[in-house]
Amino acid sequence: MDDILQRLRGLRPTMGGALIRIADFLLAEPAEAARLTITDLADRTGTSPGTVTRFCHTAGLSGFAALKVALAEQVGRSGTSRWSTDIGRQIDPGDDLDQVLKVIVAANTQALLGTADQLDLAVVDQVAGAVTDARAIHLFGVGTSAITADELRIRLQRIGFACWLWPEVHGALVAVALADERDLVIGISHSGQISETIEVLRTAAGRGAHTVAITNDPTSALAAEAELTLTTAQTGDEPADALADRHAQLLVLDVLYTRVAQLNHARTLAALETTAAAIDPRRVPKPKRRRTPPS
């Protein structure tokens, strides 16, 4: 069996929306996917067992059992294979730091430019308005998406918004179970297929709260649960490109935060001055430069 993940990366651009969701989940979580039943995989990707079977045939496999075997073999291969799937074929263990830097800068630049080109600024405006009007803002993400969400939490709290990040799903579900139409819930997931994030947005919507998804895939299960969706650009298939996903997310949040600050200029300025006054006494003064006596 050849590298199933490499095969899926090559086939992904030719697939439709439902098949892409399955491919993205397998590429992101091959070890977990290898343990799932066909029904579980369909549930996790917002598809059906019949669609999973069709996906297997599209991938040149006889069926779901063959897919599980291929994934198990892939996951069980050597550390070299794991390096290829997690770090990338563009970076070799023996590469010097100059080459590493060039690959990462190129991937980050492509992700940022691609995201800027396709970002729907009208939707950014709508989300900024929802942030402005919300009684409380709840943020949720898993893994690196949680780190991105926390960046937005810090910024919004700094300018006076009631904003919380929930680092685990139980706390998030309790919080959004008490939400209503006065509140805003933002779920962040690159793939849009993380079940916990989907569940949080679905629960929030059921309570009448406003919901926003930030994801790479506008056709994902997460986007389907949200009133508004902000998307990052499709990056390349290499894991080195995937390392840039968080930078694309941060670009979206930078634009959103700045727009919120613009819409609330007086409030933002007052909050920044107040919070700066609280923090400034803790800053260590810069040492004075010694003057060099003239020779």
Coordinates of C-alpha atoms in Angstrom, one line a residue:
M1 CA 0.0 0.0 0.0
D2 CA 1.4 3.4 -0.9
D3 CA 1.2 6.5 1.3
I4 CA -2.5 6.9 1.7
L5 CA -2.2 10.4 3.1
Q6 CA -0.1 11.5 0.2
R7 CA -2.7 10.0 -2.2
L8 CA -5.5 11.9 -0.4
R9 CA -3.6 15.2 -0.7
G10 CA -3.3 14.6 -4.4
L11 CA -6.9 13.7 -4.9
R12 CA -8.4 16.4 -2.6
P13 CA -8.5 19.2 -5.2
T14 CA -10.7 17.0 -7.4
M15 CA -13.3 16.2 -4.7
G16 CA -16.6 17.7 -3.9
G17 CA -17.6 19.4 -0.6
A18 CA -18.7 16.2 1.3
L19 CA -15.7 14.2 0.1
I20 CA -13.3 17.1 1.0
R21 CA -14.6 17.1 4.6
I22 CA -13.8 13.4 4.9
A23 CA -10.3 13.9 3.3
D24 CA -9.5 16.8 5.6
F25 CA -10.5 14.8 8.7
L26 CA -8.4 11.9 7.6
L27 CA -5.4 14.1 6.9
A28 CA -5.7 15.9 10.2
E29 CA -6.5 12.9 12.4
P30 CA -5.3 9.7 10.7
A31 CA -4.7 7.8 14.0
E32 CA -8.2 8.6 15.3
A33 CA -9.8 7.9 12.0
A34 CA -8.2 4.4 11.9
R35 CA -10.1 3.6 15.1
L36 CA -13.6 4.8 14.0
T37 CA -16.4 2.8 12.6
I38 CA -17.9 3.9 9.3
T39 CA -20.9 5.4 11.1
D40 CA -18.6 7.3 13.5
L41 CA -16.5 8.7 10.6
A42 CA -19.7 9.8 8.9
D43 CA -20.9 11.5 12.1
R44 CA -17.5 13.2 12.7
T45 CA -17.5 14.6 9.1
G46 CA -21.2 15.5 8.8
T47 CA -21.7 13.0 6.0
S48 CA -23.3 9.5 5.7
P49 CA -22.0 6.0 5.6
G50 CA -22.8 5.9 1.9
T51 CA -20.7 9.0 1.3
V52 CA -17.8 7.4 3.2
T53 CA -18.0 4.3 1.0
R54 CA -18.1 6.5 -2.1
F55 CA -15.0 8.4 -0.8
C56 CA -13.2 5.0 -0.4
H57 CA -13.9 4.2 -4.0
T58 CA -12.8 7.6 -5.1
A59 CA -9.5 7.0 -3.3
G60 CA -9.0 3.8 -5.2
L61 CA -9.9 1.5 -2.2
S62 CA -12.2 -1.5 -2.2
G63 CA -14.2 -0.1 0.8
F64 CA -14.1 1.2 4.3
A65 CA -12.1 -1.8 5.7
A66 CA -9.4 -1.2 3.2
L67 CA -9.3 2.5 4.2
K68 CA -8.9 1.5 7.9
V69 CA -6.0 -0.9 7.0
A70 CA -4.3 1.8 5.0
L71 CA -4.6 4.4 7.7
A72 CA -3.4 1.9 10.4
E73 CA -0.3 1.1 8.3
Q74 CA 0.4 4.7 7.7
V75 CA 0.1 5.6 11.4
G76 CA 2.3 2.6 12.4
R77 CA 5.2 3.4 10.1
S78 CA 8.5 4.7 11.1
G79 CA 9.5 8.0 12.6
T80 CA 10.6 9.1 9.2
S81 CA 7.0 8.8 7.9
R82 CA 5.7 10.7 11.0
W83 CA 8.3 13.5 10.2
S84 CA 6.9 13.6 6.6
T85 CA 3.3 13.9 7.7
D86 CA 3.8 16.3 10.7
I87 CA 6.8 18.4 9.6
G88 CA 6.8 18.0 5.9
R89 CA 8.8 16.8 2.9
Q90 CA 9.9 20.4 2.2
I91 CA 12.1 20.3 5.3
D92 CA 14.7 17.6 5.8
P93 CA 16.2 16.8 9.2
G94 CA 19.6 17.8 7.9
D95 CA 18.5 21.2 6.4
D96 CA 20.2 24.3 7.8
L97 CA 18.2 27.0 9.5
D98 CA 18.4 29.2 6.5
Q99 CA 16.4 26.7 4.4
V100 CA 13.9 26.1 7.3
L101 CA 13.4 29.8 7.6
K102 CA 12.8 30.2 3.8
V103 CA 10.2 27.4 3.7
I104 CA 8.3 28.7 6.7
V105 CA 8.3 32.4 5.5
A106 CA 7.1 31.3 2.1
A107 CA 4.3 29.2 3.6
N108 CA 3.2 32.0 6.0
T109 CA 3.3 34.7 3.3
Q110 CA 1.2 32.6 0.9
A111 CA -1.4 31.9 3.7
L112 CA -1.6 35.6 4.6
L113 CA -1.9 36.9 1.0
G114 CA -4.4 34.2 0.1
T115 CA -6.5 35.0 3.2
A116 CA -6.4 38.7 2.5
D117 CA -7.6 38.1 -1.1
Q118 CA -10.6 36.1 -0.2
L119 CA -11.7 37.6 3.1
D120 CA -15.3 38.8 2.9
L121 CA -15.0 42.3 4.5
A122 CA -18.8 42.7 4.6
V123 CA -19.0 39.7 6.8
V124 CA -16.2 41.1 9.0
D125 CA -18.3 44.2 9.4
Q126 CA -21.3 42.1 10.4
V127 CA -19.2 40.1 13.0
A128 CA -17.7 43.3 14.4
G129 CA -21.3 44.7 14.8
A130 CA -22.3 41.5 16.6
V131 CA -19.3 41.8 18.9
T132 CA -20.2 45.4 19.7
D133 CA -23.8 44.5 20.5
A134 CA -23.2 41.4 22.5
R135 CA -23.8 41.2 26.2
A136 CA -21.1 38.5 26.5
I137 CA -18.7 36.9 23.9
H138 CA -17.8 33.2 24.3
L139 CA -14.8 31.8 22.4
F140 CA -14.0 28.1 21.9
G141 CA -11.4 26.2 19.9
V142 CA -9.3 23.0 20.3
G143 CA -5.5 22.8 20.1
T144 CA -3.8 25.6 18.3
S145 CA -7.3 27.1 17.5
A146 CA -7.7 27.6 21.3
I147 CA -4.4 29.6 21.3
T148 CA -5.8 31.8 18.5
A149 CA -9.1 32.3 20.3
D150 CA -7.2 33.3 23.5
E151 CA -5.4 36.1 21.5
L152 CA -8.8 37.5 20.6
R153 CA -10.0 37.2 24.2
I154 CA -7.0 39.2 25.5
R155 CA -7.6 42.0 22.9
L156 CA -11.3 42.3 23.4
Q157 CA -11.0 42.3 27.2
R158 CA -8.4 45.0 27.0
I159 CA -10.8 47.3 25.3
G160 CA -13.7 46.6 27.7
F161 CA -15.7 43.8 26.2
A162 CA -17.0 40.9 28.4
C163 CA -15.2 38.1 26.7
W164 CA -14.3 34.5 27.8
L165 CA -12.3 31.7 26.4
W166 CA -13.4 28.2 27.4
P167 CA -10.4 25.8 27.3
E168 CA -12.4 22.6 27.5
V169 CA -15.7 21.5 26.1
H170 CA -17.6 20.9 29.4
G171 CA -17.1 24.5 30.6
A172 CA -18.0 25.8 27.1
L173 CA -21.2 23.8 27.0
V174 CA -22.2 25.0 30.5
A175 CA -21.5 28.6 29.5
V176 CA -23.4 28.5 26.2
A177 CA -26.3 26.6 27.8
L178 CA -27.0 29.8 29.8
A179 CA -26.6 32.1 26.7
D180 CA -29.4 33.7 24.8
E181 CA -30.0 36.2 21.9
R182 CA -27.9 38.8 23.7
D183 CA -24.8 36.8 23.5
L184 CA -22.2 35.9 20.8
V185 CA -20.4 32.5 20.5
I186 CA -17.4 32.2 18.2
G187 CA -16.0 28.8 17.3
I188 CA -12.6 28.5 15.7
S189 CA -11.4 25.4 13.8
H190 CA -9.2 25.2 10.7
S191 CA -10.8 22.1 9.3
G192 CA -14.3 23.0 10.6
Q193 CA -14.7 19.3 11.4
I194 CA -13.8 19.2 15.2
S195 CA -16.8 17.6 16.9
E196 CA -16.4 19.6 20.2
T197 CA -16.4 23.0 18.4
I198 CA -19.4 22.0 16.3
E199 CA -21.3 20.9 19.4
V200 CA -20.6 24.2 21.2
L201 CA -21.9 26.2 18.3
R202 CA -24.9 24.0 17.8
T203 CA -25.8 24.3 21.5
A204 CA -25.4 28.0 21.4
A205 CA -27.6 28.3 18.4
G206 CA -30.2 26.2 20.1
R207 CA -30.3 28.8 22.9
G208 CA -30.8 31.6 20.5
A209 CA -27.3 33.0 20.8
H210 CA -25.6 34.5 17.7
T211 CA -22.9 32.3 16.3
V212 CA -19.7 32.8 14.2
A213 CA -17.4 30.2 12.7
I214 CA -13.8 31.0 11.7
T215 CA -12.6 28.1 9.5
N216 CA -10.7 27.2 6.3
D217 CA -13.8 25.4 4.8
P218 CA -17.0 27.4 4.2
T219 CA -18.8 24.0 3.5
S220 CA -17.7 22.4 6.8
A221 CA -20.0 21.1 9.5
L222 CA -18.9 24.0 11.7
A223 CA -19.8 26.6 9.1
A224 CA -23.2 24.9 8.7
E225 CA -23.9 25.6 12.4
A226 CA -23.0 29.3 12.3
E227 CA -24.9 32.4 11.3
L228 CA -21.8 34.1 10.0
T229 CA -18.5 32.5 8.7
L230 CA -15.1 34.0 8.3
T231 CA -12.7 31.9 6.2
T232 CA -9.0 31.6 5.8
A233 CA -7.4 30.7 2.5
Q234 CA -6.8 27.2 1.4
T235 CA -3.1 26.4 2.1
G236 CA -1.0 23.8 0.3
D237 CA -1.0 20.2 1.1
E238 CA 2.4 20.2 2.8
P239 CA 2.5 20.2 6.6
A240 CA 4.9 23.1 6.3
D241 CA 2.0 25.0 4.8
A242 CA -0.3 23.8 7.6
L243 CA 2.1 25.5 10.1
A244 CA 0.9 28.7 8.5
D245 CA -2.8 28.1 9.3
R246 CA -2.6 29.9 12.6
H247 CA -1.1 32.9 11.0
A248 CA -4.0 33.1 8.6
Q249 CA -6.4 32.8 11.6
L250 CA -4.6 35.6 13.4
L251 CA -4.8 37.8 10.3
V252 CA -8.6 37.4 10.3
L253 CA -8.7 38.2 14.0
D254 CA -6.4 41.2 13.6
V255 CA -8.8 42.7 11.0
L256 CA -11.9 41.9 13.1
Y257 CA -10.4 43.4 16.3
T258 CA -9.3 46.5 14.5
R259 CA -12.8 46.9 13.0
V260 CA -14.4 46.5 16.5
A261 CA -12.0 49.2 17.8
Q262 CA -13.0 51.5 15.0
L263 CA -16.7 51.0 15.6
N264 CA -16.1 51.8 19.3
H265 CA -13.5 54.5 19.1
A266 CA -14.3 56.5 22.2
R267 CA -14.9 53.4 24.3
T268 CA -11.7 51.8 23.0
L269 CA -9.5 54.8 23.7
A270 CA -10.8 55.2 27.2
A271 CA -10.3 51.5 27.9
L272 CA -6.8 51.5 26.5
E273 CA -5.8 54.5 28.6
T274 CA -7.3 52.9 31.8
T275 CA -5.7 49.5 31.2
A276 CA -2.4 51.1 30.3
A277 CA -2.4 53.1 33.6
A278 CA -2.9 49.8 35.4
I279 CA 0.0 48.1 33.7
D280 CA 2.5 50.8 33.3
P281 CA 3.7 50.9 36.9
R282 CA 4.9 47.3 36.4
R283 CA 7.1 48.1 33.5
V284 CA 10.8 48.2 34.3
P285 CA 12.3 51.5 33.1
K286 CA 14.8 51.2 30.3
P287 CA 18.4 51.8 31.5
K288 CA 19.8 55.2 30.5
R289 CA 22.5 55.0 27.9
R290 CA 25.9 56.1 29.1
R291 CA 27.3 58.9 27.1
T292 CA 30.7 58.2 25.6
P293 CA 33.0 61.0 26.5
P294 CA 34.6 62.7 23.5
S295 CA 38.0 61.5 22.7

